[in-house]
PDB file of C-alpha atoms in Angstrom:
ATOM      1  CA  UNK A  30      94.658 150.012  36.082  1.00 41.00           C
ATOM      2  CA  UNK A  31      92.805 153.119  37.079  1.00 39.00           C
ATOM      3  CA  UNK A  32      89.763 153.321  38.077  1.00 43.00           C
ATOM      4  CA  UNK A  33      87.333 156.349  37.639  1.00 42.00           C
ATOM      5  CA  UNK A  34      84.241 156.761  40.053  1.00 43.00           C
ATOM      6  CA  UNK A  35      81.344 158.308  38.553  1.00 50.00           C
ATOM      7  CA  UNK A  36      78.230 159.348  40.628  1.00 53.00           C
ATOM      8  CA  UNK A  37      75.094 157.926  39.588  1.00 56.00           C
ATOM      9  CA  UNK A  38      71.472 158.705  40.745  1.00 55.00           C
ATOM     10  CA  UNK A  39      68.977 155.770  41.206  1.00 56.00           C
ATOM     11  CA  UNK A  40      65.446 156.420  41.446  1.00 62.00           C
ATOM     12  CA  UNK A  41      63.742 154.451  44.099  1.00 59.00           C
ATOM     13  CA  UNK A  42      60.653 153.839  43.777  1.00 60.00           C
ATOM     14  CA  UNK A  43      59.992 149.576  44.727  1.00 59.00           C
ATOM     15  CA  UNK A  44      58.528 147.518  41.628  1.00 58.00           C
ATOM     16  CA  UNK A  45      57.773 143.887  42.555  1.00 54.00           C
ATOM     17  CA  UNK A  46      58.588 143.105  38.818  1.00 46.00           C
ATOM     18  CA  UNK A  47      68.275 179.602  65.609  1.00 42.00           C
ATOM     19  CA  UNK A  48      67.616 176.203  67.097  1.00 41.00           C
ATOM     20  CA  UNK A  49      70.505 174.044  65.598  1.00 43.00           C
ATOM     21  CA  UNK A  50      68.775 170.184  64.092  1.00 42.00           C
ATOM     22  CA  UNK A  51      70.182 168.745  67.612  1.00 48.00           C
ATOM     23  CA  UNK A  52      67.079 169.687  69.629  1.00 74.00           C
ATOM     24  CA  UNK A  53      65.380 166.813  67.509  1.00 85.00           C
ATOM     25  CA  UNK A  54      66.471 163.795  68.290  1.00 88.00           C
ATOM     26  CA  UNK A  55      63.876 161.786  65.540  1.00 89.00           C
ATOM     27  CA  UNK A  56      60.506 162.522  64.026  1.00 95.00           C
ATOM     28  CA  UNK A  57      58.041 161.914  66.475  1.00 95.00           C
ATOM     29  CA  UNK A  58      54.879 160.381  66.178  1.00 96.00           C
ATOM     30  CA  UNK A  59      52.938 163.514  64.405  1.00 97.00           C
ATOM     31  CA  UNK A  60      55.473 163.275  61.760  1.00 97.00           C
ATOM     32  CA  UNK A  61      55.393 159.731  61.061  1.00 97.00           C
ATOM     33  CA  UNK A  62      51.945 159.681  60.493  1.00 97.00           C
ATOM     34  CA  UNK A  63      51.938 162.092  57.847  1.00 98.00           C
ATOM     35  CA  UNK A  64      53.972 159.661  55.729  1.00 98.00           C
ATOM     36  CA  UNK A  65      52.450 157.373  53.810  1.00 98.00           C
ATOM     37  CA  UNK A  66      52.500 154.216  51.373  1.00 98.00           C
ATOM     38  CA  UNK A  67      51.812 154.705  48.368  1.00 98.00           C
ATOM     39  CA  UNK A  68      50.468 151.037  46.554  1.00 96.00           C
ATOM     40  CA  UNK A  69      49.723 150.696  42.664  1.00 92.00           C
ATOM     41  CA  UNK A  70      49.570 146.960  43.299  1.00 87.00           C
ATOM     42  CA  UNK A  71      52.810 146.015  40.649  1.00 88.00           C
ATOM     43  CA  UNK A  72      54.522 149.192  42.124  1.00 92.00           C
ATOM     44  CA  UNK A  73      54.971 150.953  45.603  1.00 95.00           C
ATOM     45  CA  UNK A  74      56.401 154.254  47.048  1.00 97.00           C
ATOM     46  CA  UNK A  75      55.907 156.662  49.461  1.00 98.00           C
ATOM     47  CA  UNK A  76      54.207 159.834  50.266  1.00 98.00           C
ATOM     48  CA  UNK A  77      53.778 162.856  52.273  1.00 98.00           C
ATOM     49  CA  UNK A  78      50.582 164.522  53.881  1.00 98.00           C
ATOM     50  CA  UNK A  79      51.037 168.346  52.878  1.00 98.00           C
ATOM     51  CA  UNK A  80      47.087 169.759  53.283  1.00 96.00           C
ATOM     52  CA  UNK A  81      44.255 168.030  54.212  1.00 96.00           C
ATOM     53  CA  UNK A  82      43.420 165.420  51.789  1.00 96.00           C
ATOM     54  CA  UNK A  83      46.572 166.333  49.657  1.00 97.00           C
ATOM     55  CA  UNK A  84      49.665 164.078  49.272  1.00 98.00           C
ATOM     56  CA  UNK A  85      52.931 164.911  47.265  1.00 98.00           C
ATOM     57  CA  UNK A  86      55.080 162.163  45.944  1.00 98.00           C
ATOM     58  CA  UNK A  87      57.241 161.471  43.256  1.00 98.00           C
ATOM     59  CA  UNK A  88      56.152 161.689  39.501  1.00 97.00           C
ATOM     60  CA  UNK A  89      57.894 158.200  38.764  1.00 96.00           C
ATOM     61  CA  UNK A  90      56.238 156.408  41.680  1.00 97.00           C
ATOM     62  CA  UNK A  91      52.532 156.921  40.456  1.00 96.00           C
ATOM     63  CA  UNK A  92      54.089 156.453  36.633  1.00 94.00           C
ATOM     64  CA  UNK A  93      51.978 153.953  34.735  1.00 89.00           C
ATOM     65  CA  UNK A  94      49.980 152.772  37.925  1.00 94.00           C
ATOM     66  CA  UNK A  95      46.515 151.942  36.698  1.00 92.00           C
ATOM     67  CA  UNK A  96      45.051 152.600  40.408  1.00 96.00           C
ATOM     68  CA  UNK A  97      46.252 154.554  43.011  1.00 98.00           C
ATOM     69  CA  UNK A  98      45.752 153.569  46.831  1.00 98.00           C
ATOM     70  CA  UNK A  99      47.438 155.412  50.018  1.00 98.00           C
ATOM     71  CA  UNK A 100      48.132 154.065  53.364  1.00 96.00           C
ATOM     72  CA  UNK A 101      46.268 156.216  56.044  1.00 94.00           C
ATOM     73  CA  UNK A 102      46.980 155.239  59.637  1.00 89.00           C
ATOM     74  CA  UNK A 103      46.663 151.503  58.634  1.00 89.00           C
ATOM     75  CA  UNK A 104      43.597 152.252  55.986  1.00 93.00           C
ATOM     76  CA  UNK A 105      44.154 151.750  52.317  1.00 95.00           C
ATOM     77  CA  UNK A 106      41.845 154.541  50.511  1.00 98.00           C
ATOM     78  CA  UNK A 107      41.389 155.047  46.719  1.00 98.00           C
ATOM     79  CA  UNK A 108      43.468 158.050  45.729  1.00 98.00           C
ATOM     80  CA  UNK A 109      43.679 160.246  42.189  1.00 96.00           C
ATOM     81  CA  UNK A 110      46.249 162.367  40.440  1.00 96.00           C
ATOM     82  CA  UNK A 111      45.532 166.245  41.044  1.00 95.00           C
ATOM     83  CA  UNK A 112      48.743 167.624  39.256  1.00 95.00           C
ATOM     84  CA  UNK A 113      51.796 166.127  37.944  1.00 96.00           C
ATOM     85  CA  UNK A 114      55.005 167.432  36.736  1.00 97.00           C
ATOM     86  CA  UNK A 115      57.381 165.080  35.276  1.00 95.00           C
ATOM     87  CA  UNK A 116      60.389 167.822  35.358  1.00 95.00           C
ATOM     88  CA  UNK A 117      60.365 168.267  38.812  1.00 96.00           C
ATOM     89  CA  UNK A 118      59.287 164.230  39.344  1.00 97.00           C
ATOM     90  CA  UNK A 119      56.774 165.472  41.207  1.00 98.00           C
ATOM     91  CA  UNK A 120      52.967 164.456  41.631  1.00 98.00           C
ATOM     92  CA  UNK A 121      50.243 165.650  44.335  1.00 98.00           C
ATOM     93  CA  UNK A 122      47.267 163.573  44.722  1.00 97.00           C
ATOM     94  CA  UNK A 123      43.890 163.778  46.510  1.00 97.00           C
ATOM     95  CA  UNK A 124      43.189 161.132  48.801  1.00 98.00           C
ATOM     96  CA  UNK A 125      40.962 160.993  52.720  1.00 97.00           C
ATOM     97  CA  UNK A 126      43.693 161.535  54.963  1.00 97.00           C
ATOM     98  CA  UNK A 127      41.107 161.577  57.733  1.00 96.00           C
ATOM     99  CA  UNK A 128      43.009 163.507  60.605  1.00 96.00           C
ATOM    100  CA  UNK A 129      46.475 163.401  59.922  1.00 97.00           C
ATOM    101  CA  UNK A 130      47.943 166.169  60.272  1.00 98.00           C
ATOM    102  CA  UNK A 131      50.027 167.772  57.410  1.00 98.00           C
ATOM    103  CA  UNK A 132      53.650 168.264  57.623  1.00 98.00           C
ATOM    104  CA  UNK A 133      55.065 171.292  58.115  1.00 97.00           C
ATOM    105  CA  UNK A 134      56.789 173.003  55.250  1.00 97.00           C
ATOM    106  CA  UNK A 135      60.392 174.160  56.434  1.00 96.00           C
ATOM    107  CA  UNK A 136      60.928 178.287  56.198  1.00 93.00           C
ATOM    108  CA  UNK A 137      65.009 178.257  56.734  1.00 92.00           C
ATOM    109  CA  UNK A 138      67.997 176.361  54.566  1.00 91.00           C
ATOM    110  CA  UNK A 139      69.478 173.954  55.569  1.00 95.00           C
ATOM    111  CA  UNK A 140      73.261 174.304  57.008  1.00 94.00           C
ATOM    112  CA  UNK A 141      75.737 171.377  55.811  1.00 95.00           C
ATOM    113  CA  UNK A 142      76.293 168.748  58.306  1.00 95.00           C
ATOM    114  CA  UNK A 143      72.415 169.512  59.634  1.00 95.00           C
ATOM    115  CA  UNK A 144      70.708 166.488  60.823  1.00 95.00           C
ATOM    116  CA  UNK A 145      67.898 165.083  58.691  1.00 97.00           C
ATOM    117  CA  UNK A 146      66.499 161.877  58.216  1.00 98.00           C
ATOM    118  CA  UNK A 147      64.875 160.284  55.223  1.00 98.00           C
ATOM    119  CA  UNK A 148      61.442 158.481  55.861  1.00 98.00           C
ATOM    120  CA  UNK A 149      59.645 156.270  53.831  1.00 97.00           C
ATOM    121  CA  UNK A 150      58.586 152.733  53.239  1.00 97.00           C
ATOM    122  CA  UNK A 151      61.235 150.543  51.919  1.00 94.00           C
ATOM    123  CA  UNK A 152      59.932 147.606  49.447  1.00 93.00           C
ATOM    124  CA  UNK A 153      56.477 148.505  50.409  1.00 92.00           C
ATOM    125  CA  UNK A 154      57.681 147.829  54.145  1.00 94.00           C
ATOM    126  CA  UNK A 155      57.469 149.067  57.499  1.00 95.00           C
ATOM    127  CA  UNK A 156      58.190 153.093  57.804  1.00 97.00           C
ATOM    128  CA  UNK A 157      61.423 154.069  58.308  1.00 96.00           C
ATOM    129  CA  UNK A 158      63.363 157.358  59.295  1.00 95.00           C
ATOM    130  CA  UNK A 159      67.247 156.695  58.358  1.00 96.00           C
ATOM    131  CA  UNK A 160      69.343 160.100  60.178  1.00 96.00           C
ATOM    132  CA  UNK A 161      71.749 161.282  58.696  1.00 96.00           C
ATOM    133  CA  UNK A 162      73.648 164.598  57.031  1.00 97.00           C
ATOM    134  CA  UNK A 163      72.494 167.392  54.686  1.00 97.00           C
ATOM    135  CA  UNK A 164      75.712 167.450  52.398  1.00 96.00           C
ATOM    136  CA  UNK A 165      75.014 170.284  49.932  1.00 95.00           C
ATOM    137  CA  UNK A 166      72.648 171.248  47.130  1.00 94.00           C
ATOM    138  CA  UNK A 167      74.027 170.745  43.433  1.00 91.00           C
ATOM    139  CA  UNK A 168      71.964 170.975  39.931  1.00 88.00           C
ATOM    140  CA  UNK A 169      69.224 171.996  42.090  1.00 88.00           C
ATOM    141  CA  UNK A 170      68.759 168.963  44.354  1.00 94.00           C
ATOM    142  CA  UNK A 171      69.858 167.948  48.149  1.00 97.00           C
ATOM    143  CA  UNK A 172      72.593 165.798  48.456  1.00 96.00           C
ATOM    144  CA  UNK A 173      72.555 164.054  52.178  1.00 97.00           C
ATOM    145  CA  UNK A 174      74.159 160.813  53.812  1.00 96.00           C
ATOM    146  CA  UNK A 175      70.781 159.344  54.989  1.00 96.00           C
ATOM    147  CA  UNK A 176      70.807 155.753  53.500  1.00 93.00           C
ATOM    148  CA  UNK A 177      67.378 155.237  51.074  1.00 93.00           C
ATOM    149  CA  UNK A 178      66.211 152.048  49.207  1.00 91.00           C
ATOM    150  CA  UNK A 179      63.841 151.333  46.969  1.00 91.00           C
ATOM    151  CA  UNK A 180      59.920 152.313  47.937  1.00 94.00           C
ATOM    152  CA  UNK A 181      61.277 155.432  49.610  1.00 96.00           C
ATOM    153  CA  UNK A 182      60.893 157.712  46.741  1.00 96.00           C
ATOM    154  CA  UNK A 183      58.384 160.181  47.836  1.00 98.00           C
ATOM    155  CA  UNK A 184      59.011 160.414  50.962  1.00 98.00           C
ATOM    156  CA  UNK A 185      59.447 162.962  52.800  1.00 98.00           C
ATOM    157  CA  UNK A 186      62.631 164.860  53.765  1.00 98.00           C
ATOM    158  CA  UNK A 187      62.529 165.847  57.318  1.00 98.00           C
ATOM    159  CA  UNK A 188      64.833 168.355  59.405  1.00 97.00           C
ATOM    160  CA  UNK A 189      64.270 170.412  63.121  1.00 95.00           C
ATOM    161  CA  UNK A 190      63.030 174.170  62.973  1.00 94.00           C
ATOM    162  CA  UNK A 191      62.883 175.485  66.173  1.00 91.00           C
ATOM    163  CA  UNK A 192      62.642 172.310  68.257  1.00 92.00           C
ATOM    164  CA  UNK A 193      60.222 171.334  65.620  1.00 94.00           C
ATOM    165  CA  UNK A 194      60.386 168.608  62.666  1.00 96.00           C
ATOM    166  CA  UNK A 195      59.348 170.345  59.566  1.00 98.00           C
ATOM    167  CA  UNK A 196      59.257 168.911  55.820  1.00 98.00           C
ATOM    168  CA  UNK A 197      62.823 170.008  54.246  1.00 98.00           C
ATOM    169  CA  UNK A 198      62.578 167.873  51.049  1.00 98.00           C
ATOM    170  CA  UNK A 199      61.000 164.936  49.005  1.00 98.00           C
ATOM    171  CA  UNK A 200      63.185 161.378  48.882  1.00 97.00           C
ATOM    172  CA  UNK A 201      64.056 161.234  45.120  1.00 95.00           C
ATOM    173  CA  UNK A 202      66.707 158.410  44.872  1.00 91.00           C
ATOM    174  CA  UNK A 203      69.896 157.168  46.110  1.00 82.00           C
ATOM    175  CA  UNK A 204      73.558 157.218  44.598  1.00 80.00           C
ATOM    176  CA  UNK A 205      75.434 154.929  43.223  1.00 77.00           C
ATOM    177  CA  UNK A 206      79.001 154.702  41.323  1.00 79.00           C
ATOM    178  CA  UNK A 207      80.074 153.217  38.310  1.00 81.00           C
ATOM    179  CA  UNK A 208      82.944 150.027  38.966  1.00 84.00           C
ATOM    180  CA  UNK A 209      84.251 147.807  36.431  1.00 85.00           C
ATOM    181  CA  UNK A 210      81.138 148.876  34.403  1.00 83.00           C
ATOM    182  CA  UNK A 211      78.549 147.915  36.913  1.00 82.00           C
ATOM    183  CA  UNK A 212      76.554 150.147  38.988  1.00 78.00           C
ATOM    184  CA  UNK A 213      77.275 150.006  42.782  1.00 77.00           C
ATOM    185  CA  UNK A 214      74.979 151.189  45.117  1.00 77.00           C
ATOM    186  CA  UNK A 215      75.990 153.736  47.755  1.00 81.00           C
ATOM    187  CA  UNK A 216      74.550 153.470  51.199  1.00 84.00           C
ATOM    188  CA  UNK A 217      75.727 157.007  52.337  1.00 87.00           C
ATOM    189  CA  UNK A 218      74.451 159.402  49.612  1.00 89.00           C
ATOM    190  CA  UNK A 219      70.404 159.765  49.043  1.00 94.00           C
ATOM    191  CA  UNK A 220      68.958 162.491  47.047  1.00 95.00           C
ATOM    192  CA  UNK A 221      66.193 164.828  47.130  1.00 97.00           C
ATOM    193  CA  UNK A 222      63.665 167.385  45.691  1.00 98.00           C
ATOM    194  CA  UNK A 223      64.437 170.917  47.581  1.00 97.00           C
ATOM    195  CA  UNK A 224      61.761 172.446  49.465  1.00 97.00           C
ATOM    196  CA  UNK A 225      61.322 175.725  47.615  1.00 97.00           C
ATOM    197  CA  UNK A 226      60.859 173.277  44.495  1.00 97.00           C
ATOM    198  CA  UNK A 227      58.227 171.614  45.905  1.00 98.00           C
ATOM    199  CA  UNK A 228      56.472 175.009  47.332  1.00 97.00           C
ATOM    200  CA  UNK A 229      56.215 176.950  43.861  1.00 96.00           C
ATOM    201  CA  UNK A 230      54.840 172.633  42.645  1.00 97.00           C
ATOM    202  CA  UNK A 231      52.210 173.148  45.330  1.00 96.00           C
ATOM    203  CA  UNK A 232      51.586 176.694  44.488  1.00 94.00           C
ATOM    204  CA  UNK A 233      50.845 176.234  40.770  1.00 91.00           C
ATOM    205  CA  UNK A 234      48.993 172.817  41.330  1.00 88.00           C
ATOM    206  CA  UNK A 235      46.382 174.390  43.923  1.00 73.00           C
ATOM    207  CA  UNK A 236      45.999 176.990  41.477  1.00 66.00           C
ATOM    208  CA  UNK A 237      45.212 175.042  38.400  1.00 57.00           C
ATOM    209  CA  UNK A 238      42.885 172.786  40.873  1.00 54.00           C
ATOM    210  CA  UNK A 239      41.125 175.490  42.091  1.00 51.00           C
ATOM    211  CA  UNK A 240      40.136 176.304  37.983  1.00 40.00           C
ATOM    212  CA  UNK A 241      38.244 173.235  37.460  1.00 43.00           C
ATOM    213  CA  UNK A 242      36.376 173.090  40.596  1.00 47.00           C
TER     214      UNK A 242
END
C-alpha cells in the first residue's frame, strides 16, 4: 500500500496536563543566560532576554496562564504581558532581568546549511542548545534540523555573526509526519519565527508601550 508523508508542525510549549557560523562552536555563557524559563505553574516554556527587563516568547506559551513567572539566573520573578500577537505567536513581557544581558538581534540571513542551535528548556528542564542546520525559510518561517521538544517554544534561535552568537529566530515547534493516521514526531526538523518578524513585533510593541506610559 502506499504511503503518503505529510509534514506536520507541533507547537511545543510543555503542559504538565563574512565570518561563516563555524567560528562559533556553541553559545557561550552570555548567551545562555539570556534564555529563560518561562513557568505558569500548569504550563512551561521558554524565553529570550531582548532589552532590559523585556522578554519575547511565544503567544501559545503564556496562553491561558493565570500568572506569569520567569527564570532569571536561578530567580523566579513575577512577570506581565506587555504586547501580544497571536498571528505571529508572539508575546513580549516585562519582567527584572537584573543584569542579563540581552541577546543580540542578528543583521544578516542566514545561508542554508548555517549552523544554529535551538535553546530552550525542555519539560520545564535544564537549558539546552541542540546544533544543528538552517534548512530554508517557507510560508514565512525557518525550517532547521536542530531537534526541539516540548517547553522549548520561545526560545531563542541562535546563529554566529562575526565570531559572535546573535539571536536569528524564536523556537516555534517541531515537525512531525502523518503514518498510518498517527502523528510521528520528527527529531530532525524544528521550526521557527524569522528574525525580521520578530523585529517589526518588537518595533510596534515598544511603540504602543511607550503610549500608555
Amino acid at each position: 500500500m502506499k504511503r503518503t508523508l505529510l509534514l506536520f508542525i507541533i507547537l511545543v510549549f510543555y503542559t504538565s496536563s563574512a565570518f561563516s557560523s563555524a567560528r562559533c562552536t556553541s553559545p557561550d555563557p552570555q548567551t545562555k543566560a539570556g534564555i529563560v524559563l518561562i513557568d505558569g505553574g500548569e504550563s512551561v516554556g521558554s524565553g529570550v532576554v531582548v532589552a532590559h527587563n523585556q522578554i519575547l516568547t511565544a503567544a501559545h506559551v503564556i496562553k491561558g496562564m493565570d500568572t506569569i513567572y520567569v527564570q532569571v539566573n536561578g530567580a523566579l520573578v513575577p512577570a506581565h504581558v506587555l504586547s501580544e500577537d497571536s498571528t505571529k505567536d508572539l508575546a513580549l513581557l516585562r519582567a527584572d532581568t537584573g543584569e542579563t544581558v540581552p541577546l543580540v538581534l542578528s543583521h544578516d540571513k542566514l545561508e542554508r546549511n548555517d549552523d544554529v542551535w535551538a535553546m530552550g528548556y525542555p519539560f520545564g528542564e535544564s537549558l539546552v542548545s541542540a546544533s544543528g542546520r538552517y534548512r530554508g525559510t517557507w510560508d514565512n518561517a525557518i525550517y532547521t534540523s536542530a531537534s526541539v521538544n516540548f517547553g522549548q517554544s520561545g526560545g531563542g534561535l541562535i546563529s554566529c555573526e562575526r565570531g559572535k552568537p546573535v539571536l536569528a529566530g524564536m523556537v516555534r515547534a517541531f515537525g512531525a509526519v502523518k503514518k498510518n493516521g498517527k502523528l510521528v514526531r520528527r527529531d530532525d526538523i524544528s521550526v521557527a519565527v524569522r528574525i525580521e518578524t520578530i523585529k517589526q513585533f518588537l518595533v510596534t510593541s515598544r511603540q504602543v508601550a511607550s503610549v500608555f506610559k
